[in-house]
Amino acid sequence: MGKVKMILTNRFNPDVRVYKEAKYLVNKGFDVEILCWDRENEYLDLEIEILDGIRIKRFYPYAKYGTGFKQLMPFLKFIKECKKYLRDKEYQYLHCHDLDGVIVGYFARENNAKLIFDMHEFYEVNGKKQKIRYIVRLIVNFFQNKSDYIIFVNDAQTKVMLKKNKIKNVFLPNY
């Protein structure tokens, strides 16, 4: 079968949805490696880990959760480290979790691997953040346009999706 590299912007301790997807793929014969960002350096002793046949590779650009734009430089460093790591790796699929993960994947992808945008969340903002709604929508649309497949968890995520991207959809609920 094929080789899948997953991009995850948390430390994977394990992230339940990501673990279930990776485990499913391993059980189907895929070689799966999760590239994750341990931004608070909690797993320095586990840079490489094997869990149920899933290889986990952690990167450590330090940042504090919840600090907003202060995480931008470490995020860019994570992208750079992933790009360098993937440079000489063979893989057919780059499965990117969440919007920040697909941003990393888009810039880190080194070959003609299929780019998969796994939308764990609903990215439409409401309330006080209404002013940035259209900016977020533009960003989401851009990365959906660049993706080969889009995994969505509920129909609300597809309501504002461009029609041309709906053919890329794969439904995978959060349970």
Coordinates of N, CA, C and O in Angstrom, one line a residue:
M1 N 0.8 -1.2 0.0 CA 0.0 0.0 0.0 C 0.9 1.2 0.0 O 2.1 1.2 -0.1
G2 N 0.2 2.4 0.2 CA 0.9 3.7 0.1 C 1.5 4.1 1.4 O 1.3 3.5 2.5
K3 N 2.2 5.3 1.3 CA 2.8 5.9 2.5 C 2.1 7.2 2.7 O 1.9 8.0 1.8
V4 N 1.7 7.4 4.0 CA 1.0 8.6 4.4 C 1.8 9.3 5.4 O 2.2 8.8 6.4
K5 N 2.0 10.6 5.2 CA 2.5 11.5 6.2 C 1.4 12.4 6.7 O 0.7 12.9 5.9
M6 N 1.2 12.5 8.0 CA 0.2 13.3 8.6 C 0.9 14.5 9.2 O 2.0 14.4 9.8
I7 N 0.2 15.7 9.1 CA 0.7 16.9 9.7 C -0.3 17.2 10.9 O -1.5 17.3 10.6
L8 N 0.3 17.5 12.0 CA -0.5 17.8 13.2 C 0.1 18.9 14.0 O 1.3 18.8 14.3
T9 N -0.6 19.9 14.4 CA 0.0 21.0 15.1 C -0.2 21.0 16.6 O -0.3 22.0 17.3
N10 N -0.3 19.8 17.1 CA -0.2 19.6 18.5 C 0.8 18.4 18.8 O 1.3 17.8 17.9
R11 N 1.0 18.1 20.1 CA 2.0 17.2 20.4 C 1.7 15.7 20.2 O 2.5 14.8 20.4
F12 N 0.4 15.4 20.0 CA -0.1 14.0 19.8 C 0.2 13.2 21.1 O 1.2 12.6 21.2
N13 N -0.8 13.2 22.0 CA -0.5 12.5 23.2 C -1.6 11.5 23.6 O -1.8 11.2 24.8
P14 N -2.2 10.7 22.8 CA -2.5 10.9 21.4 C -3.8 11.7 21.2 O -4.7 11.7 22.1
D15 N -3.9 12.4 20.1 CA -5.1 13.2 19.7 C -6.0 12.1 19.2 O -5.7 11.3 18.2
V16 N -7.2 11.9 19.8 CA -8.0 10.7 19.5 C -8.5 10.6 18.1 O -8.3 9.5 17.5
R17 N -8.9 11.7 17.5 CA -9.4 11.6 16.1 C -8.2 11.2 15.1 O -8.3 10.3 14.3
V18 N -7.1 11.9 15.3 CA -5.9 11.6 14.5 C -5.4 10.1 14.7 O -5.1 9.4 13.8
Y19 N -5.4 9.7 16.0 CA -5.0 8.3 16.3 C -5.9 7.3 15.6 O -5.5 6.3 15.0
K20 N -7.2 7.5 15.7 CA -8.2 6.6 15.0 C -8.0 6.5 13.5 O -8.0 5.4 12.9
E21 N -7.8 7.7 12.9 CA -7.6 7.7 11.4 C -6.3 7.0 11.1 O -6.2 6.2 10.1
A22 N -5.2 7.3 11.8 CA -3.9 6.7 11.5 C -4.0 5.2 11.8 O -3.5 4.4 11.0
K23 N -4.6 4.7 12.8 CA -4.7 3.3 13.1 C -5.5 2.6 12.1 O -5.2 1.5 11.6
Y24 N -6.6 3.2 11.6 CA -7.4 2.6 10.5 C -6.5 2.4 9.3 O -6.5 1.3 8.7
L25 N -5.8 3.4 8.9 CA -4.9 3.3 7.7 C -3.8 2.3 7.9 O -3.5 1.5 7.0
V26 N -3.2 2.2 9.1 CA -2.2 1.1 9.4 C -2.9 -0.2 9.2 O -2.3 -1.1 8.6
N27 N -4.1 -0.4 9.7 CA -4.8 -1.7 9.6 C -5.1 -2.0 8.2 O -5.3 -3.2 7.9
K28 N -5.2 -1.0 7.3 CA -5.5 -1.2 5.9 C -4.2 -1.4 5.1 O -4.2 -1.6 3.9
G29 N -3.0 -1.4 5.8 CA -1.8 -1.7 5.1 C -0.9 -0.5 4.8 O 0.1 -0.6 4.1
F30 N -1.4 0.7 5.1 CA -0.6 1.9 4.8 C 0.5 2.1 5.9 O 0.4 1.7 7.0
D31 N 1.6 2.7 5.4 CA 2.7 3.1 6.3 C 2.4 4.5 6.7 O 2.3 5.4 5.8
V32 N 2.2 4.8 8.0 CA 1.7 6.1 8.5 C 2.7 6.7 9.4 O 3.2 6.0 10.4
E33 N 3.0 7.9 9.2 CA 3.9 8.7 10.1 C 3.2 10.0 10.4 O 2.8 10.7 9.4
I34 N 3.2 10.4 11.6 CA 2.6 11.7 12.0 C 3.7 12.6 12.4 O 4.5 12.3 13.3
L35 N 3.7 13.8 11.7 CA 4.7 14.8 12.0 C 3.9 15.8 12.9 O 3.0 16.5 12.4
C36 N 4.3 15.9 14.2 CA 3.6 16.8 15.0 C 4.5 17.8 15.7 O 5.7 17.7 15.9
W37 N 3.8 18.9 16.2 CA 4.5 20.0 16.8 C 4.2 20.0 18.3 O 3.2 20.4 18.7
D38 N 5.3 19.7 19.0 CA 5.2 19.7 20.5 C 5.7 21.1 20.9 O 6.8 21.2 21.4
R39 N 4.8 22.0 20.8 CA 5.2 23.4 20.9 C 5.7 23.8 22.4 O 6.4 24.7 22.6
E40 N 5.2 23.0 23.4 CA 5.6 23.3 24.7 C 6.7 22.3 25.2 O 7.0 22.3 26.4
N41 N 7.2 21.6 24.3 CA 8.3 20.7 24.5 C 8.1 19.7 25.7 O 9.0 19.4 26.5
E42 N 6.9 19.1 25.7 CA 6.5 18.2 26.7 C 7.0 16.8 26.5 O 7.1 16.0 27.4
Y43 N 7.4 16.4 25.3 CA 7.8 15.1 24.9 C 9.2 15.1 24.3 O 9.5 14.4 23.4
L44 N 10.1 15.8 25.0 CA 11.5 15.9 24.5 C 12.2 14.5 24.4 O 13.0 14.3 23.6
D45 N 11.8 13.7 25.3 CA 12.4 12.3 25.4 C 11.7 11.4 24.4 O 12.1 10.2 24.3
L46 N 10.7 11.8 23.6 CA 10.0 11.0 22.7 C 10.0 11.6 21.3 O 8.9 11.8 20.7
E47 N 11.1 12.0 20.8 CA 11.1 12.7 19.5 C 10.6 11.7 18.4 O 9.8 12.1 17.5
I48 N 11.0 10.4 18.5 CA 10.4 9.4 17.7 C 9.7 8.4 18.5 O 10.3 7.9 19.6
E49 N 8.5 8.0 18.2 CA 7.8 7.0 18.9 C 7.0 6.2 18.0 O 6.6 6.6 16.9
I50 N 6.8 4.9 18.3 CA 6.0 4.0 17.5 C 4.8 3.6 18.4 O 5.0 3.1 19.5
L51 N 3.6 3.8 18.0 CA 2.4 3.5 18.7 C 1.5 2.7 17.8 O 1.0 3.3 16.8
D52 N 1.3 1.5 18.1 CA 0.4 0.6 17.4 C 0.7 0.6 15.9 O -0.3 0.7 15.0
G53 N 1.9 0.6 15.5 CA 2.3 0.6 14.1 C 2.4 2.0 13.5 O 2.7 2.1 12.3
I54 N 2.1 3.0 14.2 CA 2.1 4.4 13.7 C 3.4 5.1 14.2 O 3.7 5.0 15.4
R55 N 4.2 5.6 13.3 CA 5.4 6.3 13.6 C 5.0 7.8 13.9 O 4.3 8.4 13.2
I56 N 5.5 8.3 15.0 CA 5.3 9.7 15.4 C 6.6 10.4 15.5 O 7.6 9.9 16.1
K57 N 6.7 11.5 14.8 CA 8.0 12.3 14.7 C 7.6 13.7 15.3 O 6.7 14.3 14.7
R58 N 8.2 14.1 16.4 CA 7.9 15.4 17.0 C 8.9 16.4 16.6 O 10.1 16.1 16.6
F59 N 8.4 17.6 16.5 CA 9.3 18.8 16.3 C 9.1 19.8 17.4 O 8.0 19.8 18.0
Y60 N 10.1 20.6 17.8 CA 10.0 21.3 19.0 C 10.2 22.9 18.9 O 10.7 23.4 19.9
P61 N 9.8 23.5 17.9 CA 9.9 25.0 18.0 C 9.0 25.5 19.1 O 7.8 25.3 19.1
Y62 N 9.6 26.1 20.1 CA 8.9 26.4 21.4 C 7.9 27.6 21.2 O 8.2 28.6 20.6
A63 N 6.7 27.4 21.7 CA 5.6 28.4 21.7 C 4.7 28.0 22.8 O 4.5 26.8 23.2
K64 N 4.0 29.0 23.3 CA 3.0 28.7 24.4 C 1.6 28.8 23.8 O 1.3 29.7 23.0
Y65 N 0.8 27.7 24.1 CA -0.6 27.7 23.6 C -1.3 28.9 24.0 O -1.1 29.4 25.1
G66 N -2.2 29.4 23.2 CA -3.1 30.5 23.5 C -2.4 31.9 23.5 O -3.0 32.9 23.9
T67 N -1.2 32.0 22.9 CA -0.6 33.3 22.8 C -0.7 34.0 21.5 O 0.0 34.9 21.2
G68 N -1.6 33.5 20.6 CA -1.9 34.1 19.4 C -0.7 34.3 18.4 O 0.0 33.4 18.2
F69 N -0.5 35.5 18.0 CA 0.5 35.8 17.0 C 1.9 35.6 17.5 O 2.9 35.6 16.7
K70 N 2.1 35.5 18.8 CA 3.4 35.2 19.3 C 3.9 33.9 18.9 O 5.1 33.6 19.0
Q71 N 3.0 33.0 18.4 CA 3.4 31.7 17.9 C 3.8 31.7 16.5 O 4.2 30.6 15.9
L72 N 3.7 32.8 15.8 CA 3.9 32.9 14.4 C 5.3 32.4 14.0 O 5.5 31.6 13.1
M73 N 6.3 32.9 14.6 CA 7.7 32.6 14.3 C 8.0 31.1 14.5 O 8.5 30.4 13.7
P74 N 7.6 30.5 15.7 CA 7.7 29.1 15.9 C 6.9 28.3 14.9 O 7.4 27.2 14.4
F75 N 5.7 28.8 14.5 CA 4.9 28.1 13.5 C 5.7 28.0 12.1 O 5.7 27.0 11.5
L76 N 6.3 29.2 11.8 CA 7.1 29.2 10.5 C 8.3 28.3 10.6 O 8.6 27.6 9.6
K77 N 8.8 28.2 11.8 CA 10.0 27.2 12.0 C 9.5 25.8 11.9 O 10.2 25.0 11.3
F78 N 8.3 25.5 12.4 CA 7.7 24.1 12.3 C 7.6 23.8 10.8 O 7.9 22.7 10.3
I79 N 7.0 24.8 10.0 CA 6.9 24.5 8.5 C 8.2 24.2 7.9 O 8.4 23.3 7.2
K80 N 9.2 25.0 8.3 CA 10.6 24.8 7.7 C 11.2 23.5 8.1 O 11.7 22.8 7.2
E81 N 11.0 23.1 9.3 CA 11.5 21.8 9.8 C 10.8 20.6 9.1 O 11.4 19.6 8.7
C82 N 9.5 20.7 8.9 CA 8.7 19.7 8.2 C 9.2 19.6 6.8 O 9.3 18.5 6.2
K83 N 9.3 20.7 6.1 CA 9.8 20.8 4.7 C 11.1 20.1 4.6 O 11.3 19.2 3.7
K84 N 12.1 20.4 5.5 CA 13.4 19.8 5.4 C 13.3 18.3 5.7 O 13.9 17.5 5.0
Y85 N 12.5 17.9 6.6 CA 12.3 16.5 7.0 C 11.7 15.7 5.8 O 12.1 14.6 5.5
L86 N 10.7 16.3 5.1 CA 10.0 15.6 4.0 C 10.8 15.6 2.7 O 10.5 14.8 1.8
R87 N 11.8 16.4 2.6 CA 12.6 16.5 1.4 C 13.1 15.2 0.8 O 13.0 15.0 -0.4
D88 N 13.6 14.3 1.6 CA 14.1 13.1 1.0 C 13.2 11.8 1.4 O 13.6 10.7 1.3
K89 N 11.9 12.1 1.8 CA 11.0 11.0 2.1 C 10.1 10.7 1.0 O 9.7 11.5 0.2
E90 N 9.8 9.4 0.9 CA 8.8 9.0 -0.1 C 7.4 8.8 0.6 O 7.3 8.3 1.6
Y91 N 6.4 9.4 -0.1 CA 5.1 9.4 0.4 C 4.1 9.8 -0.7 O 4.5 10.5 -1.6
Q92 N 2.9 9.2 -0.7 CA 1.9 9.5 -1.7 C 0.8 10.4 -1.2 O 0.2 11.1 -2.0
Y93 N 0.7 10.5 0.1 CA -0.4 11.3 0.7 C 0.2 12.2 1.8 O 0.9 11.7 2.7
L94 N -0.2 13.4 1.8 CA 0.1 14.3 2.9 C -1.2 14.7 3.5 O -2.0 15.6 3.0
H95 N -1.6 14.1 4.7 CA -2.9 14.2 5.3 C -2.7 15.3 6.4 O -2.0 15.1 7.4
C96 N -3.3 16.4 6.2 CA -3.1 17.6 7.1 C -4.3 17.9 8.0 O -5.4 18.1 7.5
H97 N -4.1 17.8 9.3 CA -5.2 18.0 10.2 C -5.4 19.5 10.6 O -4.5 20.2 10.9
D98 N -6.7 19.9 10.4 CA -7.1 21.3 10.7 C -6.5 22.3 9.7 O -5.6 22.0 8.9
L99 N -6.9 23.6 9.8 CA -6.5 24.6 8.9 C -5.0 24.9 9.1 O -4.3 25.0 8.1
D100 N -4.5 25.0 10.3 CA -3.1 25.3 10.5 C -2.3 24.1 9.9 O -1.2 24.3 9.4
G101 N -2.8 22.9 10.0 CA -2.0 21.8 9.5 C -1.9 21.8 8.0 O -0.9 21.4 7.4
V102 N -3.0 22.2 7.3 CA -3.0 22.2 5.8 C -2.1 23.4 5.4 O -1.4 23.3 4.3
I103 N -2.0 24.4 6.1 CA -1.0 25.5 5.8 C 0.4 24.9 5.8 O 1.2 25.1 4.9
V104 N 0.7 24.2 6.9 CA 2.0 23.6 7.0 C 2.2 22.6 5.8 O 3.3 22.7 5.1
G105 N 1.3 21.8 5.5 CA 1.4 20.8 4.5 C 1.6 21.4 3.1 O 2.4 21.0 2.3
Y106 N 0.8 22.5 2.8 CA 0.9 23.2 1.5 C 2.4 23.7 1.3 O 2.9 23.5 0.2
F107 N 3.0 24.2 2.3 CA 4.3 24.8 2.1 C 5.4 23.7 2.3 O 6.5 23.9 1.8
A108 N 5.1 22.6 3.0 CA 6.2 21.6 3.3 C 6.2 20.5 2.2 O 7.2 19.8 2.1
R109 N 5.1 20.4 1.5 CA 5.0 19.3 0.5 C 6.2 19.4 -0.5 O 6.4 20.4 -1.1
E110 N 6.9 18.3 -0.7 CA 8.0 18.2 -1.6 C 7.8 17.5 -2.9 O 8.7 17.6 -3.7
N111 N 6.8 16.8 -3.0 CA 6.6 16.0 -4.2 C 5.2 16.1 -4.7 O 4.5 17.0 -4.3
N112 N 4.8 15.3 -5.6 CA 3.4 15.3 -6.1 C 2.4 14.5 -5.3 O 1.4 14.0 -5.8
A113 N 2.7 14.4 -4.0 CA 1.8 13.7 -3.1 C 0.4 14.4 -3.1 O 0.3 15.6 -3.3
K114 N -0.6 13.6 -2.9 CA -2.0 14.1 -2.7 C -2.1 14.9 -1.4 O -1.7 14.4 -0.4
L115 N -2.6 16.1 -1.5 CA -2.8 16.9 -0.3 C -4.2 16.7 0.2 O -5.2 17.0 -0.5
I116 N -4.3 16.3 1.5 CA -5.6 16.1 2.1 C -5.8 17.1 3.2 O -5.0 17.2 4.1
F117 N -6.9 17.8 3.1 CA -7.3 18.8 4.2 C -8.4 18.2 5.0 O -9.5 18.0 4.6
D118 N -8.0 17.8 6.2 CA -8.9 17.2 7.2 C -9.5 18.3 8.1 O -8.8 18.7 9.0
M119 N -10.7 18.7 7.8 CA -11.3 19.8 8.6 C -12.0 19.3 9.8 O -13.1 18.9 9.8
H120 N -11.3 19.3 10.9 CA -11.9 18.9 12.1 C -12.9 19.8 12.7 O -13.7 19.5 13.5
E121 N -12.8 21.1 12.3 CA -13.7 22.1 12.9 C -14.5 22.9 11.9 O -14.3 22.7 10.7
F122 N -15.4 23.7 12.4 CA -16.2 24.6 11.6 C -15.4 26.0 11.6 O -15.2 26.5 12.7
Y123 N -15.0 26.5 10.5 CA -14.1 27.6 10.4 C -14.8 28.9 10.3 O -14.2 30.0 10.3
E124 N -16.1 28.9 10.1 CA -16.9 30.2 10.0 C -16.9 30.8 11.4 O -17.4 30.1 12.4
V125 N -16.5 32.0 11.5 CA -16.5 32.7 12.8 C -17.8 33.5 13.0 O -18.3 34.1 12.0
N126 N -18.2 33.7 14.2 CA -19.4 34.5 14.5 C -19.1 35.4 15.7 O -18.0 35.4 16.3
G127 N -20.0 36.2 16.0 CA -19.9 37.1 17.2 C -18.9 38.2 17.0 O -18.8 38.9 15.9
K128 N -18.0 38.4 18.0 CA -17.0 39.5 17.9 C -16.0 39.4 16.7 O -15.5 40.4 16.3
K129 N -15.8 38.2 16.3 CA -14.8 38.0 15.2 C -15.5 38.0 13.8 O -14.9 37.7 12.8
Q130 N -16.7 38.5 13.8 CA -17.4 38.6 12.5 C -16.6 39.4 11.4 O -16.7 39.0 10.3
K131 N -15.9 40.3 11.8 CA -15.1 41.2 10.9 C -14.0 40.4 10.1 O -13.7 40.7 9.0
I132 N -13.5 39.3 10.7 CA -12.5 38.5 10.0 C -13.1 37.3 9.3 O -12.4 36.5 8.7
R133 N -14.4 37.2 9.4 CA -15.1 36.0 8.8 C -14.7 35.8 7.3 O -14.4 34.7 6.9
Y134 N -14.7 36.9 6.6 CA -14.4 36.8 5.1 C -12.9 36.5 4.9 O -12.6 35.8 3.9
I135 N -12.1 37.0 5.7 CA -10.6 36.7 5.6 C -10.4 35.2 5.8 O -9.7 34.5 5.1
V136 N -11.0 34.7 6.9 CA -10.9 33.2 7.2 C -11.5 32.4 6.1 O -10.9 31.4 5.6
R137 N -12.6 32.8 5.6 CA -13.3 32.1 4.5 C -12.4 32.1 3.2 O -12.2 31.1 2.6
L138 N -11.7 33.2 2.9 CA -10.8 33.2 1.8 C -9.6 32.3 2.0 O -9.2 31.6 1.1
I139 N -9.1 32.2 3.2 CA -8.0 31.3 3.5 C -8.4 29.9 3.4 O -7.7 29.1 2.8
V140 N -9.6 29.6 4.0 CA -10.1 28.2 3.9 C -10.3 27.8 2.4 O -9.9 26.7 2.0
N141 N -11.0 28.7 1.7 CA -11.2 28.4 0.3 C -9.9 28.2 -0.5 O -9.8 27.3 -1.4
F142 N -8.9 29.0 -0.2 CA -7.6 28.8 -0.9 C -7.1 27.4 -0.7 O -6.7 26.8 -1.7
F143 N -7.0 27.0 0.5 CA -6.4 25.7 0.8 C -7.4 24.5 0.4 O -6.9 23.5 0.0
Q144 N -8.7 24.8 0.4 CA -9.5 23.7 -0.2 C -9.3 23.6 -1.7 O -9.3 22.5 -2.3
N145 N -9.1 24.8 -2.4 CA -8.8 24.8 -3.8 C -7.5 24.0 -4.1 O -7.4 23.3 -5.1
K146 N -6.5 24.1 -3.2 CA -5.2 23.5 -3.4 C -5.2 22.0 -3.0 O -4.2 21.3 -3.3
S147 N -6.2 21.5 -2.3 CA -6.3 20.2 -1.8 C -6.8 19.2 -2.8 O -7.6 19.6 -3.6
D148 N -6.3 18.0 -2.7 CA -6.9 16.9 -3.6 C -8.1 16.3 -3.0 O -9.0 15.8 -3.7
Y149 N -8.2 16.2 -1.7 CA -9.3 15.7 -1.0 C -9.6 16.6 0.2 O -8.6 17.1 0.8
I150 N -10.9 16.7 0.6 CA -11.3 17.4 1.8 C -12.1 16.5 2.7 O -13.2 16.0 2.3
I151 N -11.6 16.3 3.9 CA -12.4 15.5 4.8 C -13.2 16.4 5.7 O -12.6 17.4 6.3
F152 N -14.5 16.2 5.8 CA -15.4 17.1 6.6 C -16.1 16.2 7.6 O -16.3 15.1 7.4
V153 N -16.5 16.9 8.7 CA -17.2 16.1 9.8 C -18.7 16.4 9.9 O -19.4 15.6 10.5
N154 N -19.2 17.5 9.3 CA -20.6 17.8 9.3 C -21.0 18.7 8.2 O -20.1 19.3 7.6
D155 N -22.2 18.6 7.8 CA -22.7 19.3 6.6 C -22.5 20.8 6.7 O -22.4 21.5 5.7
A156 N -22.5 21.4 7.9 CA -22.3 22.8 8.1 C -21.0 23.3 7.4 O -20.9 24.4 6.9
Q157 N -20.0 22.4 7.4 CA -18.7 22.8 6.9 C -18.8 22.9 5.3 O -17.9 23.6 4.7
T158 N -19.8 22.4 4.7 CA -19.9 22.4 3.2 C -20.8 23.5 2.7 O -20.8 23.8 1.5
K159 N -21.5 24.2 3.6 CA -22.5 25.2 3.2 C -21.8 26.3 2.4 O -22.4 26.9 1.5
V160 N -20.7 26.8 2.9 CA -20.0 27.9 2.2 C -18.9 27.5 1.3 O -18.1 28.3 0.8
M161 N -18.7 26.2 1.1 CA -17.7 25.6 0.3 C -18.0 25.9 -1.2 O -19.1 25.8 -1.6
L162 N -17.0 26.2 -1.9 CA -17.1 26.4 -3.4 C -17.6 25.1 -4.0 O -17.1 24.0 -3.7
K163 N -18.5 25.2 -5.0 CA -19.1 24.1 -5.6 C -18.0 23.2 -6.2 O -18.1 21.9 -6.1
K164 N -17.0 23.7 -6.8 CA -16.0 22.9 -7.5 C -15.2 22.1 -6.5 O -14.6 21.1 -6.8
N165 N -15.2 22.5 -5.2 CA -14.5 21.7 -4.2 C -15.3 20.6 -3.6 O -14.8 19.7 -2.9
K166 N -16.6 20.6 -3.7 CA -17.5 19.6 -3.1 C -17.3 18.2 -3.7 O -17.5 17.2 -3.0
I167 N -16.7 18.1 -4.9 CA -16.4 16.8 -5.5 C -15.2 16.2 -4.8 O -15.0 15.0 -5.0
K168 N -14.5 16.9 -4.1 CA -13.3 16.4 -3.3 C -13.6 15.9 -2.0 O -12.8 15.4 -1.3
N169 N -14.9 16.1 -1.5 CA -15.3 15.8 -0.2 C -15.3 14.3 0.2 O -15.8 13.5 -0.6
V170 N -14.9 14.0 1.4 CA -15.0 12.7 2.0 C -15.6 13.0 3.4 O -15.0 13.7 4.2
F171 N -16.7 12.4 3.7 CA -17.4 12.6 5.0 C -16.9 11.6 6.0 O -16.8 10.4 5.8
L172 N -16.4 12.1 7.1 CA -15.9 11.3 8.2 C -16.3 12.0 9.6 O -15.7 12.9 10.0
P173 N -17.4 11.5 10.1 CA -17.9 12.2 11.3 C -17.0 12.0 12.5 O -16.2 11.1 12.6
N174 N -17.2 12.8 13.5 CA -16.4 12.8 14.7 C -16.9 11.9 15.8 O -17.3 12.3 16.9
Y175 N -16.9 10.6 15.5 CA -17.3 9.6 16.6 C -16.7 8.3 16.3 O -16.1 8.1 15.3

